[in-house]
GROMACS .gro file of C-alpha atoms in nm:
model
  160
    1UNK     CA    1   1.147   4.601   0.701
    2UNK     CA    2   1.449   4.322   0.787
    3UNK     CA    3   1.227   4.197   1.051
    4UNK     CA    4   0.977   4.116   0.791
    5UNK     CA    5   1.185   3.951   0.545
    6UNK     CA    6   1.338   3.771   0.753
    7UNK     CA    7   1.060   3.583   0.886
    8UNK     CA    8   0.889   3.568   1.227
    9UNK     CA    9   1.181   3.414   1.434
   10UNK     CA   10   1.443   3.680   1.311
   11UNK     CA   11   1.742   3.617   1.101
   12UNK     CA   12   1.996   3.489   1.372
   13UNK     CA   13   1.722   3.208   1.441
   14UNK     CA   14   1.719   3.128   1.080
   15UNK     CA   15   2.044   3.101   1.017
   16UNK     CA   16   2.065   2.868   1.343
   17UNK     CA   17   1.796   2.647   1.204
   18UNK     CA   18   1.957   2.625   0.856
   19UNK     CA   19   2.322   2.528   1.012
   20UNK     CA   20   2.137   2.234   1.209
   21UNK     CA   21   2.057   2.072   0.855
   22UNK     CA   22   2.379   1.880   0.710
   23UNK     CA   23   2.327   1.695   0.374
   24UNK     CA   24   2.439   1.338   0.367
   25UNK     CA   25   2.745   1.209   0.154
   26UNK     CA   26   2.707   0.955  -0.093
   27UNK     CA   27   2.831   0.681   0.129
   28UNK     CA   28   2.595   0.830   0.425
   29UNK     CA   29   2.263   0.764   0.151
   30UNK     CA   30   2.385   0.419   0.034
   31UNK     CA   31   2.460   0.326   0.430
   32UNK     CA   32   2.150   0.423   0.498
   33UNK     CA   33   1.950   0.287   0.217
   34UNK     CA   34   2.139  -0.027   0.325
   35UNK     CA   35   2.013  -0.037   0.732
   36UNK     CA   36   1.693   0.034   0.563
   37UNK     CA   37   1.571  -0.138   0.231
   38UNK     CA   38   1.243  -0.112   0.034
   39UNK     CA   39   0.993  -0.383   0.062
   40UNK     CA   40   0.856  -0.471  -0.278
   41UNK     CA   41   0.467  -0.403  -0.277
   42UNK     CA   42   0.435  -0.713  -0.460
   43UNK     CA   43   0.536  -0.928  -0.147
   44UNK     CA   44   0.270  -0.718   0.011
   45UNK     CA   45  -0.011  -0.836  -0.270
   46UNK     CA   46   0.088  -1.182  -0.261
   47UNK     CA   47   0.052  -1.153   0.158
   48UNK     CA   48  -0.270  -1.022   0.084
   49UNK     CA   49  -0.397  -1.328  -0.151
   50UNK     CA   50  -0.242  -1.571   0.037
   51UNK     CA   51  -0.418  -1.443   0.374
   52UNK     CA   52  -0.770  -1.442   0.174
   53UNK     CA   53  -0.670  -1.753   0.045
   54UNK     CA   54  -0.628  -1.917   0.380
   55UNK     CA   55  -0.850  -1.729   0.554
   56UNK     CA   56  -1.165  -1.855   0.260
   57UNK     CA   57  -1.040  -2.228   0.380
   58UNK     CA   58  -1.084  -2.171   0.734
   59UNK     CA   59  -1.435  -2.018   0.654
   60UNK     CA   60  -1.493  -2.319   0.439
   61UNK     CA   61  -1.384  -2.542   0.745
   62UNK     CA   62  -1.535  -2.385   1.035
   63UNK     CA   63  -1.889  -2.287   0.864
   64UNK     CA   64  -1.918  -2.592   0.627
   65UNK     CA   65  -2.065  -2.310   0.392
   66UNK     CA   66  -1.894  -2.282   0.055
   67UNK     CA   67  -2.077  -1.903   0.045
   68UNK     CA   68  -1.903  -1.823   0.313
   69UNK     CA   69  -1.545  -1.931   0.199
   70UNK     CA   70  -1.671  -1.778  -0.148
   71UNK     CA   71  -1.773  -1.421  -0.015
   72UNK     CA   72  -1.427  -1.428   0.225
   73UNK     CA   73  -1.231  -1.475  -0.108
   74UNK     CA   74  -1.407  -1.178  -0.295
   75UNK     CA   75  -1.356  -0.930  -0.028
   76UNK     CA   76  -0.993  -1.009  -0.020
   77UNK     CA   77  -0.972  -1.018  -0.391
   78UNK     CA   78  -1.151  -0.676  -0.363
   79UNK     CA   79  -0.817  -0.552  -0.185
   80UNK     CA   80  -0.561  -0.746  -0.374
   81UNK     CA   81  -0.699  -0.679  -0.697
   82UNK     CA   82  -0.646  -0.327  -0.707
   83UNK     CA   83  -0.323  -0.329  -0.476
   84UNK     CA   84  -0.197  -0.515  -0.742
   85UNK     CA   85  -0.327  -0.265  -1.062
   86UNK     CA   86  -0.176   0.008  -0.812
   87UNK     CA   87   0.152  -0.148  -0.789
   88UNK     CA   88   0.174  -0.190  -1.147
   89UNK     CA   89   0.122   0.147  -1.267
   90UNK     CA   90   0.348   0.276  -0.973
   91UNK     CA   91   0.621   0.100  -1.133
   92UNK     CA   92   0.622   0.200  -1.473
   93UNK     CA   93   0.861   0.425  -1.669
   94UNK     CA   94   0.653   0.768  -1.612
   95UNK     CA   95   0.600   0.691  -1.244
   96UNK     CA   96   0.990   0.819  -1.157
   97UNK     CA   97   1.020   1.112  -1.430
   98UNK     CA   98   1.054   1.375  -1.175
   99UNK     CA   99   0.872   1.440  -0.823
  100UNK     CA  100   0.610   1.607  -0.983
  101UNK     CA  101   0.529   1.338  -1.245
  102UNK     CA  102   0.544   1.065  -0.934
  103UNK     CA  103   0.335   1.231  -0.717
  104UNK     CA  104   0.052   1.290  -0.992
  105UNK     CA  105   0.101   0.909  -1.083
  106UNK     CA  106   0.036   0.815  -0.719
  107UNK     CA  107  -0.304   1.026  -0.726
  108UNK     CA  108  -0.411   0.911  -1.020
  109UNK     CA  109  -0.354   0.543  -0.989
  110UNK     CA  110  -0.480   0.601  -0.591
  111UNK     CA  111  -0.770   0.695  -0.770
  112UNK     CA  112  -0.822   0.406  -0.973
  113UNK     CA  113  -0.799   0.177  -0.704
  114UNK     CA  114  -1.019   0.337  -0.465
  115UNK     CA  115  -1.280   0.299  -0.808
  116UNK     CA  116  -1.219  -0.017  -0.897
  117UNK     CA  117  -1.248  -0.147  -0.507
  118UNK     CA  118  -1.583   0.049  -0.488
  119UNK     CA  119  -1.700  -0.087  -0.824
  120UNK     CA  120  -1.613  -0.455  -0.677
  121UNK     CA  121  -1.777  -0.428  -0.378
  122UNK     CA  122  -2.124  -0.259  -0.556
  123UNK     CA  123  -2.082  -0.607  -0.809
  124UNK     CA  124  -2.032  -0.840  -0.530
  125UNK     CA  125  -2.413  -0.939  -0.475
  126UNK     CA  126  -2.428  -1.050  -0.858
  127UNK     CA  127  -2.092  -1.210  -0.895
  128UNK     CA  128  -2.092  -1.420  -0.550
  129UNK     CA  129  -2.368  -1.680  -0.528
  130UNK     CA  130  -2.517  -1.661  -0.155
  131UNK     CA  131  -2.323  -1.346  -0.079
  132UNK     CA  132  -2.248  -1.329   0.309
  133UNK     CA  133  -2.148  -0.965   0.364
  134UNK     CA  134  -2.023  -1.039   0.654
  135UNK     CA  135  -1.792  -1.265   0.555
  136UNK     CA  136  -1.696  -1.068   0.289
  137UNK     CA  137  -1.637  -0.738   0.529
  138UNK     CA  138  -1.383  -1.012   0.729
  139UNK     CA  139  -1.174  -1.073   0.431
  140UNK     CA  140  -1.209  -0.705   0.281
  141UNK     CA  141  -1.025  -0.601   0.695
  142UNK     CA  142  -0.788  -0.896   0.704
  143UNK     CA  143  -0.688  -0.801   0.318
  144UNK     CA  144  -0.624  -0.437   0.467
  145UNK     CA  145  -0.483  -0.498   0.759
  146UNK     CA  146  -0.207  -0.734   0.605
  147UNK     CA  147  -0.039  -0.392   0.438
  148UNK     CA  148   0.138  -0.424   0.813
  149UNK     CA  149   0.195  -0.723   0.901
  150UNK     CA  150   0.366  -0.787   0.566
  151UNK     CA  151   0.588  -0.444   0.554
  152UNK     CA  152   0.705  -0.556   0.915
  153UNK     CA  153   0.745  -0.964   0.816
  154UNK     CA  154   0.877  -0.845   0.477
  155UNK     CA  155   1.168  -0.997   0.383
  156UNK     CA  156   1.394  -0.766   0.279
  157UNK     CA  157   1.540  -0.656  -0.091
  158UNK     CA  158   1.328  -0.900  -0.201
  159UNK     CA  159   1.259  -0.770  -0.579
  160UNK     CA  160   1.006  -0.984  -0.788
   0.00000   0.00000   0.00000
């Protein structure tokens, strides 16, 4: 029956396991909170807008086609947009309750912004004029792809 309760490996293996694990102190945490700081994921939104941004002018420049620049824009905005929404309602007073209320706050508001980024992309052919899609697809992937590029160019404790 011990073998049983005490798991597959066996106690002794266990308790080995369990020694390994040594909780940090409080100057440990704030040392290492220190080598490593959180990047604000509103620098990341306003990485996101500016990259649409400039990327829309270069589509502007190199095409000559203001429905290209245009359709760019949206499929960046399409990113940002709801980044942004997400960020908010991470932020606010319910969001750091306890672990359980944070992790159900990060589904739910994952969940809005994977709806409202659908619901912008199905309204894209009647809000842009000349939609190119895939111009829009190129600043929807840029948008996306800046999530790394600005947590590794982030500055850092940067809090806006």
């Amino acid at each position: 029956m011990s073998k049983l309760a005490s798991g597959p490996r066996g106690g002794a293996q266990d308790e080995a396991a369990e020694s390994d694990f040594t909780p940090l102190s409080a100057q440990e945490a704030q040392a290492l909170r220190e080598r490593n700081p959180s990047v604000s994921p509103w620098w990341v939104v306003m990485a996101q807008v500016v990259v649409g941004a400039v990327a829309a002018l270069l589509a502007w420049l190199l095409t000559g086609l203001p429905s290209a620049a245009w359709s760019l824009a949206y499929g960046a905005l399409a990113v940002a947009l709801p980044a942004a929404l997400f960020a908010r309602g991470l932020s606010g007073r319910l969001a750091s309750v306890n672990p359980m209320t944070a992790a159900l706050g990060f589904l739910v508001w994952q969940m809005v912004k994977l709806a409202l980024t659908m619901a912008m992309l199905f309204a894209a052919p009647r809000l842009v004029v000349a939609l190119s899609w895939p111009a829009l697809l190129v600043g929807l992937v840029l948008a996306l792809k800046v999530y790394w590029v600005a947590l590794r160019f982030a500055p850092r404790n940067m809090k806006l």
